[in-house]
JSON list of N, CA, C and O in Angstrom, two decimals:
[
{"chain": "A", "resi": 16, "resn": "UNK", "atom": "N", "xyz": [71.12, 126.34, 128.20]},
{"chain": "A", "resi": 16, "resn": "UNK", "atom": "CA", "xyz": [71.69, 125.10, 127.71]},
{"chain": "A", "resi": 16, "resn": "UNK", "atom": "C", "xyz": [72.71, 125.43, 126.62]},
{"chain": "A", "resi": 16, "resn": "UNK", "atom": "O", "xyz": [72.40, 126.28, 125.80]},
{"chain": "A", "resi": 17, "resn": "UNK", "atom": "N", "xyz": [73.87, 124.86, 126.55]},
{"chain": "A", "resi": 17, "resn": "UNK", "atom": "CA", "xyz": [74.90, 124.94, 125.71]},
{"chain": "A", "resi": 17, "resn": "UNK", "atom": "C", "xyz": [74.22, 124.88, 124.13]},
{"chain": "A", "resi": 17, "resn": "UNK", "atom": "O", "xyz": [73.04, 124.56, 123.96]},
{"chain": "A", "resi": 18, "resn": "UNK", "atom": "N", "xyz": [74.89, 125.12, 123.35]},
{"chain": "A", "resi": 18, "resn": "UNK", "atom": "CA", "xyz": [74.51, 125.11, 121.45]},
{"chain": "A", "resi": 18, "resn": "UNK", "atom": "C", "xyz": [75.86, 123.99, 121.12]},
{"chain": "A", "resi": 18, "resn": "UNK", "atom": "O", "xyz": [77.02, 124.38, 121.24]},
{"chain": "A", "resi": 19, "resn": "UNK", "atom": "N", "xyz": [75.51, 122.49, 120.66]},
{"chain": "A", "resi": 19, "resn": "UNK", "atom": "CA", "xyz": [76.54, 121.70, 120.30]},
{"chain": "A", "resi": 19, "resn": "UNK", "atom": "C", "xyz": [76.53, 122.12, 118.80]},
{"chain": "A", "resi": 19, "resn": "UNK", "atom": "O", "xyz": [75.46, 122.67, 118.57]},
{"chain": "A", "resi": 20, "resn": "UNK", "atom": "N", "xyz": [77.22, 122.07, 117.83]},
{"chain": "A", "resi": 20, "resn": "UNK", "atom": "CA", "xyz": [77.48, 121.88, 116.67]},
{"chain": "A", "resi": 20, "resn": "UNK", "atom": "C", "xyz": [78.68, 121.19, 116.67]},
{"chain": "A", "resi": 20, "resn": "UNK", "atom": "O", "xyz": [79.52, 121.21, 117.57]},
{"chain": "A", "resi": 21, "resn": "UNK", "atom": "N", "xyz": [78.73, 120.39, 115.29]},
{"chain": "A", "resi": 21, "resn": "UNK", "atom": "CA", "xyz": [79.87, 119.69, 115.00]},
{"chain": "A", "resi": 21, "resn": "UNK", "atom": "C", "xyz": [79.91, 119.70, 113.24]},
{"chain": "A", "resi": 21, "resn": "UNK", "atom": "O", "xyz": [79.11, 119.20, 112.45]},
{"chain": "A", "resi": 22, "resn": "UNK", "atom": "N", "xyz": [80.91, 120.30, 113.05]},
{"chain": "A", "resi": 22, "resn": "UNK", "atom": "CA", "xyz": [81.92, 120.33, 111.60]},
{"chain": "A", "resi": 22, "resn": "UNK", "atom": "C", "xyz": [82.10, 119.36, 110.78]},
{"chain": "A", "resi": 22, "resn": "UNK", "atom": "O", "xyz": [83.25, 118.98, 111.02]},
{"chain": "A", "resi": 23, "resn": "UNK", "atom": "N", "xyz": [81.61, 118.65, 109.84]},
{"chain": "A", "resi": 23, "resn": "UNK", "atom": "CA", "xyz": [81.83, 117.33, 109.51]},
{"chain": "A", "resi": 23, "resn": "UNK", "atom": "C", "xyz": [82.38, 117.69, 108.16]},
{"chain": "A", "resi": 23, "resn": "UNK", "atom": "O", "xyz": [81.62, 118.51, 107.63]},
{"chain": "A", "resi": 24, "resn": "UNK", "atom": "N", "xyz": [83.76, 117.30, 107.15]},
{"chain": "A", "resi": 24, "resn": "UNK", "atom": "CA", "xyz": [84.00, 117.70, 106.02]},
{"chain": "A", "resi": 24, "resn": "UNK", "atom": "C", "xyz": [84.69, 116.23, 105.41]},
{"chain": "A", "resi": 24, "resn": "UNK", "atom": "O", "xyz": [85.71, 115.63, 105.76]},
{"chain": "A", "resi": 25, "resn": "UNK", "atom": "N", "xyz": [83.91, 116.01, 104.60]},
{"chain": "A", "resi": 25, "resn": "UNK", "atom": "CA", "xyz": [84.69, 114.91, 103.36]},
{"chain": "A", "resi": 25, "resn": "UNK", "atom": "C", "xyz": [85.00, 115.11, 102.58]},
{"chain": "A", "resi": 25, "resn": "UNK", "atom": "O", "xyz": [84.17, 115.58, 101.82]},
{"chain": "A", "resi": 26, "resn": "UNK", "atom": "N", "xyz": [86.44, 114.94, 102.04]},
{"chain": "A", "resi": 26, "resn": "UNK", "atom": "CA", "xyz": [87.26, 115.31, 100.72]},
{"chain": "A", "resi": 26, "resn": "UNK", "atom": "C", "xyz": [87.58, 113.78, 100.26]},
{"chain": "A", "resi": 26, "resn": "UNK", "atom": "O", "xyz": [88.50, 113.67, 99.45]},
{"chain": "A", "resi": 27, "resn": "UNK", "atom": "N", "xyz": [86.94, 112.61, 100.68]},
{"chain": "A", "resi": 27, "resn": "UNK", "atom": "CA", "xyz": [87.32, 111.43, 99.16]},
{"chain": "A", "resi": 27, "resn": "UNK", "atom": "C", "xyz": [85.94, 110.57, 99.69]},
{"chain": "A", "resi": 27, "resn": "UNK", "atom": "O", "xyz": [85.11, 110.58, 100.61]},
{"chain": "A", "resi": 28, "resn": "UNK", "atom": "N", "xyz": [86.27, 109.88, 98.53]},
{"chain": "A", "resi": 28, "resn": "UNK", "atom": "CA", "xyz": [85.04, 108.66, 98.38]},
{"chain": "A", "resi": 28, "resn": "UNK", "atom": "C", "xyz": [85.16, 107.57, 99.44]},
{"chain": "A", "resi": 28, "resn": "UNK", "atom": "O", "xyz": [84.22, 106.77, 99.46]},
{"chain": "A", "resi": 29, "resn": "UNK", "atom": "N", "xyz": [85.88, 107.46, 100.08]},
{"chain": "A", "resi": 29, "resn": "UNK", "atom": "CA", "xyz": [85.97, 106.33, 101.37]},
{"chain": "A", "resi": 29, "resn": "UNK", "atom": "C", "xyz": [85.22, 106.93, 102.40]},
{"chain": "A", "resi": 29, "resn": "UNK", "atom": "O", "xyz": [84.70, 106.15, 103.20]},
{"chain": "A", "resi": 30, "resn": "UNK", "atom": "N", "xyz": [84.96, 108.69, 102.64]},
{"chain": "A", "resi": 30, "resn": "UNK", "atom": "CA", "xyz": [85.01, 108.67, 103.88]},
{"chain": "A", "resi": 30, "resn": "UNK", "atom": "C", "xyz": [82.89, 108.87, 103.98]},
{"chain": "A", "resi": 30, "resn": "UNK", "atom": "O", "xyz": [82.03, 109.15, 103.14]},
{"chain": "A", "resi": 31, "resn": "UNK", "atom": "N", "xyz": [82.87, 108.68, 104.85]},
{"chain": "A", "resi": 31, "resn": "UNK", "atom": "CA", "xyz": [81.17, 108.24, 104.86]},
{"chain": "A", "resi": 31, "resn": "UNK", "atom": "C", "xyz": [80.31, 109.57, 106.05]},
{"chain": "A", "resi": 31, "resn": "UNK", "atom": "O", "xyz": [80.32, 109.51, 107.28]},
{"chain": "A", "resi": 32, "resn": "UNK", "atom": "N", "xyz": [79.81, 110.40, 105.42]},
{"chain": "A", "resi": 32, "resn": "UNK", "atom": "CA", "xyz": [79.53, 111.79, 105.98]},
{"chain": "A", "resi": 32, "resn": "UNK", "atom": "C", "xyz": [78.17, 110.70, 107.62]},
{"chain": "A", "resi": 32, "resn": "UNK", "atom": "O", "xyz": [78.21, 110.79, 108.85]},
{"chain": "A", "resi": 33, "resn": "UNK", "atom": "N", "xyz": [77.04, 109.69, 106.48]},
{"chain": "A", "resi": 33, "resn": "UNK", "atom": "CA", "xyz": [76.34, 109.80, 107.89]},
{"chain": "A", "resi": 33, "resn": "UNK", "atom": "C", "xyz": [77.26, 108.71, 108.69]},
{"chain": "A", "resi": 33, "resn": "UNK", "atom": "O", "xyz": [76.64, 108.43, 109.71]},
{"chain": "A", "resi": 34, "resn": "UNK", "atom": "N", "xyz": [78.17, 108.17, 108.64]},
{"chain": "A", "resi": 34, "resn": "UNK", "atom": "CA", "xyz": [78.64, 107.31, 109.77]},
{"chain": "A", "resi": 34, "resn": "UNK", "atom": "C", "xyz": [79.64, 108.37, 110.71]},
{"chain": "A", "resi": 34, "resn": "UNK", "atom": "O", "xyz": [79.90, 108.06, 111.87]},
{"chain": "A", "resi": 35, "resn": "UNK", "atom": "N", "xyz": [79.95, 109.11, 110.34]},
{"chain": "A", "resi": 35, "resn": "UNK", "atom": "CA", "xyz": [80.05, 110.81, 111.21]},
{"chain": "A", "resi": 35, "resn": "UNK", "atom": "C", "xyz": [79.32, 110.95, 112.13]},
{"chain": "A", "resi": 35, "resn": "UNK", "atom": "O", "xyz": [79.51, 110.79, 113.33]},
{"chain": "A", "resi": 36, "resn": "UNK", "atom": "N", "xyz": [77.90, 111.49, 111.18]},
{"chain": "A", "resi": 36, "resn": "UNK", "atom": "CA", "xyz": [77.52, 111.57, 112.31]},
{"chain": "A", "resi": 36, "resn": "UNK", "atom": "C", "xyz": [76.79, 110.73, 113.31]},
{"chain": "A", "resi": 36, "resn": "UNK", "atom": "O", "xyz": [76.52, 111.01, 114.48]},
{"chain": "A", "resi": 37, "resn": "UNK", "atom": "N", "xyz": [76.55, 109.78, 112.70]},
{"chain": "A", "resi": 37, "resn": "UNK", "atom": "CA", "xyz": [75.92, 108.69, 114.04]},
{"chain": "A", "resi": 37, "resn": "UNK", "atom": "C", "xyz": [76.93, 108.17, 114.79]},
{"chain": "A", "resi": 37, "resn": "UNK", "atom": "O", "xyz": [76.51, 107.32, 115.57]},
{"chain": "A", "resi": 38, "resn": "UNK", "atom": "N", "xyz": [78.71, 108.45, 114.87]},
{"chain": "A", "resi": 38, "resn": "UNK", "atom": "CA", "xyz": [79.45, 108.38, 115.57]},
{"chain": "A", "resi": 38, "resn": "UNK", "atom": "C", "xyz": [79.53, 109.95, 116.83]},
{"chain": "A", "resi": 38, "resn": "UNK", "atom": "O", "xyz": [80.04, 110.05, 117.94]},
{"chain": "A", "resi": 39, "resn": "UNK", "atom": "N", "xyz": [78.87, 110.82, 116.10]},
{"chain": "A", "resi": 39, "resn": "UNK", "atom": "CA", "xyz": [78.77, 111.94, 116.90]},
{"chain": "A", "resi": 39, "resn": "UNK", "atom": "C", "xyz": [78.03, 111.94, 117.75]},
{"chain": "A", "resi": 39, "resn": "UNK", "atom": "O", "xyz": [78.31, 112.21, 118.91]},
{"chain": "A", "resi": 40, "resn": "UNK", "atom": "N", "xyz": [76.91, 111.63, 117.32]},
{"chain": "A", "resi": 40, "resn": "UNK", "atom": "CA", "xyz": [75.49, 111.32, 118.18]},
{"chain": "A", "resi": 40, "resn": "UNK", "atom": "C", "xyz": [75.68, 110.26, 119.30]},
{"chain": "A", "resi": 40, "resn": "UNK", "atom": "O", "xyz": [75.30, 110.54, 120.44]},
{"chain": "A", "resi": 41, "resn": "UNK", "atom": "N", "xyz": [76.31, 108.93, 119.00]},
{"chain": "A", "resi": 41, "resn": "UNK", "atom": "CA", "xyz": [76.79, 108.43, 120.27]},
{"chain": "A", "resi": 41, "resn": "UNK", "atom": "C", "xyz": [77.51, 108.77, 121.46]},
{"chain": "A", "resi": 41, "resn": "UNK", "atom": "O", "xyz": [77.42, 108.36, 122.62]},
{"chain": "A", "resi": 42, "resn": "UNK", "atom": "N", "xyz": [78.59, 110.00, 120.61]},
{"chain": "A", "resi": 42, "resn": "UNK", "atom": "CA", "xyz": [79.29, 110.47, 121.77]},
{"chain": "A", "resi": 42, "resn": "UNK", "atom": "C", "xyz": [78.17, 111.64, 122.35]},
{"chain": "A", "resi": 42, "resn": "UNK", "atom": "O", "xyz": [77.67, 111.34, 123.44]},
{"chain": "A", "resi": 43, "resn": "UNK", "atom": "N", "xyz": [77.89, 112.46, 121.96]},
{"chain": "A", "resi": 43, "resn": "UNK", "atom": "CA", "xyz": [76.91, 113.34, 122.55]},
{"chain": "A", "resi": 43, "resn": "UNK", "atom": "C", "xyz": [75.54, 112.58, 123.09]},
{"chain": "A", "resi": 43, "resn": "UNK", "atom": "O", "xyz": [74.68, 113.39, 123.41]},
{"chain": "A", "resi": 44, "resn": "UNK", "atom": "N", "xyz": [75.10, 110.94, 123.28]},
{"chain": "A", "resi": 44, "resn": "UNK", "atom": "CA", "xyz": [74.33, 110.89, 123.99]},
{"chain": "A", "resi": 44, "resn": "UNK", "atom": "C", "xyz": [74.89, 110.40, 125.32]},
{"chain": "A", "resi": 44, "resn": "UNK", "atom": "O", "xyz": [74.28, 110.60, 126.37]},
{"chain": "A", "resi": 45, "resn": "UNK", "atom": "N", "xyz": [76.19, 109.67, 125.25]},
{"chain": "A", "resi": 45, "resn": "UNK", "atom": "CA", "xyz": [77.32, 108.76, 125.90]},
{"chain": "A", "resi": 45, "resn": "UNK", "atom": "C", "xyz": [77.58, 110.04, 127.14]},
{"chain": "A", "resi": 45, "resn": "UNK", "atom": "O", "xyz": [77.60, 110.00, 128.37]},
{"chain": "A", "resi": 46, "resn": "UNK", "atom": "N", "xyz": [77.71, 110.99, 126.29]},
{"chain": "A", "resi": 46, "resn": "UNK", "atom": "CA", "xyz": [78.39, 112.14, 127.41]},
{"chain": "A", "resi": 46, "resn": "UNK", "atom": "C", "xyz": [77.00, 113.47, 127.75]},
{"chain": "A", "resi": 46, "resn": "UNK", "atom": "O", "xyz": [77.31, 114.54, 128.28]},
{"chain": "A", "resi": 47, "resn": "UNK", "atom": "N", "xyz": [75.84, 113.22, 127.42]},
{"chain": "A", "resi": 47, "resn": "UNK", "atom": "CA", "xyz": [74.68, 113.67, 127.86]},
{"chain": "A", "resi": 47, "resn": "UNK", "atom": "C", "xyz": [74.62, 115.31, 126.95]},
{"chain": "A", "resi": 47, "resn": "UNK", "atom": "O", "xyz": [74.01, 116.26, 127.44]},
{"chain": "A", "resi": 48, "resn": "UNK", "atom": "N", "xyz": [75.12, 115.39, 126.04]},
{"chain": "A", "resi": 48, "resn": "UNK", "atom": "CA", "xyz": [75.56, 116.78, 125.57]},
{"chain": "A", "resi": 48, "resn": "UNK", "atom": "C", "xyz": [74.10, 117.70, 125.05]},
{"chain": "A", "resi": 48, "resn": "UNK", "atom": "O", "xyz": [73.96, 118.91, 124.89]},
{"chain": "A", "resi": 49, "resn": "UNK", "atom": "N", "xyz": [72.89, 116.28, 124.82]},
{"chain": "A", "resi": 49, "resn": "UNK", "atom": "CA", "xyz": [71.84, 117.33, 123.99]},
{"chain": "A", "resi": 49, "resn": "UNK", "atom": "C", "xyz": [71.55, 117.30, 122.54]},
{"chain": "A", "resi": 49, "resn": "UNK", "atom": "O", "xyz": [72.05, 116.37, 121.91]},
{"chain": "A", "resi": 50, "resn": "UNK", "atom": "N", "xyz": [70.88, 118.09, 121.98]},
{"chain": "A", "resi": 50, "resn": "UNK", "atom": "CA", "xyz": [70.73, 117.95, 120.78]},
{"chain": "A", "resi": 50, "resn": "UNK", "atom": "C", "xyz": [72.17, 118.49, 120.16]},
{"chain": "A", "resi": 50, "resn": "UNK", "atom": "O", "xyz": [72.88, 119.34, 120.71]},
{"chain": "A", "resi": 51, "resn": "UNK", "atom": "N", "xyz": [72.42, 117.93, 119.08]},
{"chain": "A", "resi": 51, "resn": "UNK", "atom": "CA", "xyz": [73.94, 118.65, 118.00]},
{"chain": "A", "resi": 51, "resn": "UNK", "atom": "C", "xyz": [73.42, 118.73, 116.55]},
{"chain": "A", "resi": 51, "resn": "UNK", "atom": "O", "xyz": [72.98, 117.88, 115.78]},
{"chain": "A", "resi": 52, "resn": "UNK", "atom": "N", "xyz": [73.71, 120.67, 116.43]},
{"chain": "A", "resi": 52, "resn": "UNK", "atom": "CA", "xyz": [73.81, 120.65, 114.65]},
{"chain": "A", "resi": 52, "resn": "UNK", "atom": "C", "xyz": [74.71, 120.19, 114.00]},
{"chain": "A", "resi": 52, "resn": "UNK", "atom": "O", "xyz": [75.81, 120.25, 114.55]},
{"chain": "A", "resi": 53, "resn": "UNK", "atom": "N", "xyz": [74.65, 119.58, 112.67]},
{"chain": "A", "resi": 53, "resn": "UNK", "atom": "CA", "xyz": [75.77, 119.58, 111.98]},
{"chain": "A", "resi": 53, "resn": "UNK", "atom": "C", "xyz": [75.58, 120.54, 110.96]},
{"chain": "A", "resi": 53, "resn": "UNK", "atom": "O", "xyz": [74.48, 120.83, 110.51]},
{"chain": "A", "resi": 54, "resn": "UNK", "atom": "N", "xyz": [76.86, 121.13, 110.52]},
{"chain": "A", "resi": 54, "resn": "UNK", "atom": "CA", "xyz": [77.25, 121.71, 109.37]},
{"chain": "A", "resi": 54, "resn": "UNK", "atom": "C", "xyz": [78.03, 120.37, 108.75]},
{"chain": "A", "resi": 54, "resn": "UNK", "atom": "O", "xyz": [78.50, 119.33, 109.21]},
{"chain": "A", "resi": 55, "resn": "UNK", "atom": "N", "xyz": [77.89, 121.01, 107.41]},
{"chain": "A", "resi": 55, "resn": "UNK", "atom": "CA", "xyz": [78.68, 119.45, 106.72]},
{"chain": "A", "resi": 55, "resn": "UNK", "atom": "C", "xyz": [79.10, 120.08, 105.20]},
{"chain": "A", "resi": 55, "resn": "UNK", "atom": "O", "xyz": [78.44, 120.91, 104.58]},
{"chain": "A", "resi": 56, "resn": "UNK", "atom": "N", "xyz": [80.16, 119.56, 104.83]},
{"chain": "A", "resi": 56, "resn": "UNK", "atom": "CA", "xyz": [81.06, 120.06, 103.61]},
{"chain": "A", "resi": 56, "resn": "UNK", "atom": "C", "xyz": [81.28, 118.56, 103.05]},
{"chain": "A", "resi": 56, "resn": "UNK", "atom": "O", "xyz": [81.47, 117.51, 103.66]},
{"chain": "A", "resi": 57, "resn": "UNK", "atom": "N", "xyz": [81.18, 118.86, 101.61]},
{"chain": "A", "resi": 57, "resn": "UNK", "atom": "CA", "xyz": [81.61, 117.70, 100.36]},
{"chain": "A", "resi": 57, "resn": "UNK", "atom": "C", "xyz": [82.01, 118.44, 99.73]},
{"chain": "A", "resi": 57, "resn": "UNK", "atom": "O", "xyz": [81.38, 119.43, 99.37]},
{"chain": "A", "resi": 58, "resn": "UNK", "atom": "N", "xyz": [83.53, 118.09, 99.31]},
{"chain": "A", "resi": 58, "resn": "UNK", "atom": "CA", "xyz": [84.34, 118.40, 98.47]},
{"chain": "A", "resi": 58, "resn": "UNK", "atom": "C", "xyz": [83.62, 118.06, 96.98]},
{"chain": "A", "resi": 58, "resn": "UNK", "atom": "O", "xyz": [82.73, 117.22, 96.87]},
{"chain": "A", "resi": 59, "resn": "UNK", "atom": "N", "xyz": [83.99, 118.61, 96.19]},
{"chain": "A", "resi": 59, "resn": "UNK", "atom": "CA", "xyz": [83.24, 117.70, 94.63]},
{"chain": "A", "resi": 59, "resn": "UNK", "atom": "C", "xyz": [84.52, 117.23, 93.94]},
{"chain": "A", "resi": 59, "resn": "UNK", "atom": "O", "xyz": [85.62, 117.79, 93.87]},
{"chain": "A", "resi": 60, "resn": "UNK", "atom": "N", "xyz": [84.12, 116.12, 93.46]},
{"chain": "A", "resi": 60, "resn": "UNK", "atom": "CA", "xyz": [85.28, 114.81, 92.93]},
{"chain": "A", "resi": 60, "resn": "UNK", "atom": "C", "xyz": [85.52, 115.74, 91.42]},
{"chain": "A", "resi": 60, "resn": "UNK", "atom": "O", "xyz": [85.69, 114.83, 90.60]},
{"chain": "A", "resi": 61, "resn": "UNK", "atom": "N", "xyz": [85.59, 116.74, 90.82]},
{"chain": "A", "resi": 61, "resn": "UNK", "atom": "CA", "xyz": [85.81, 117.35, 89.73]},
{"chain": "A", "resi": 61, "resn": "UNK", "atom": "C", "xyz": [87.38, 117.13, 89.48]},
{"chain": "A", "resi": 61, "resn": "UNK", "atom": "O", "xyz": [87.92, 117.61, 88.49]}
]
């Protein structure tokens, strides 16, 4: 079976890390893909 991962990176305050991924997860159940890791990056607002 394939290994999905998907890259998720936010650099400002608008952008919304879990609506990512529960937009990911739809497409990977939509298109039968399996379980998907995420890796995930936040910039820090410093």
């Amino acid at each position: 079976m394939a290994r999905n991962t998907a890259y998720l990176r936010v650099s400002t305050i608008d952008q919304d890390l879990e609506k990512s991924k529960a937009q990911i997860l739809l497409l990977a159940n939509d298109k039968n893909l399996g379980k998907v890791e995420f890796v995930d990056e936040k910039m820090s607002e410093e």
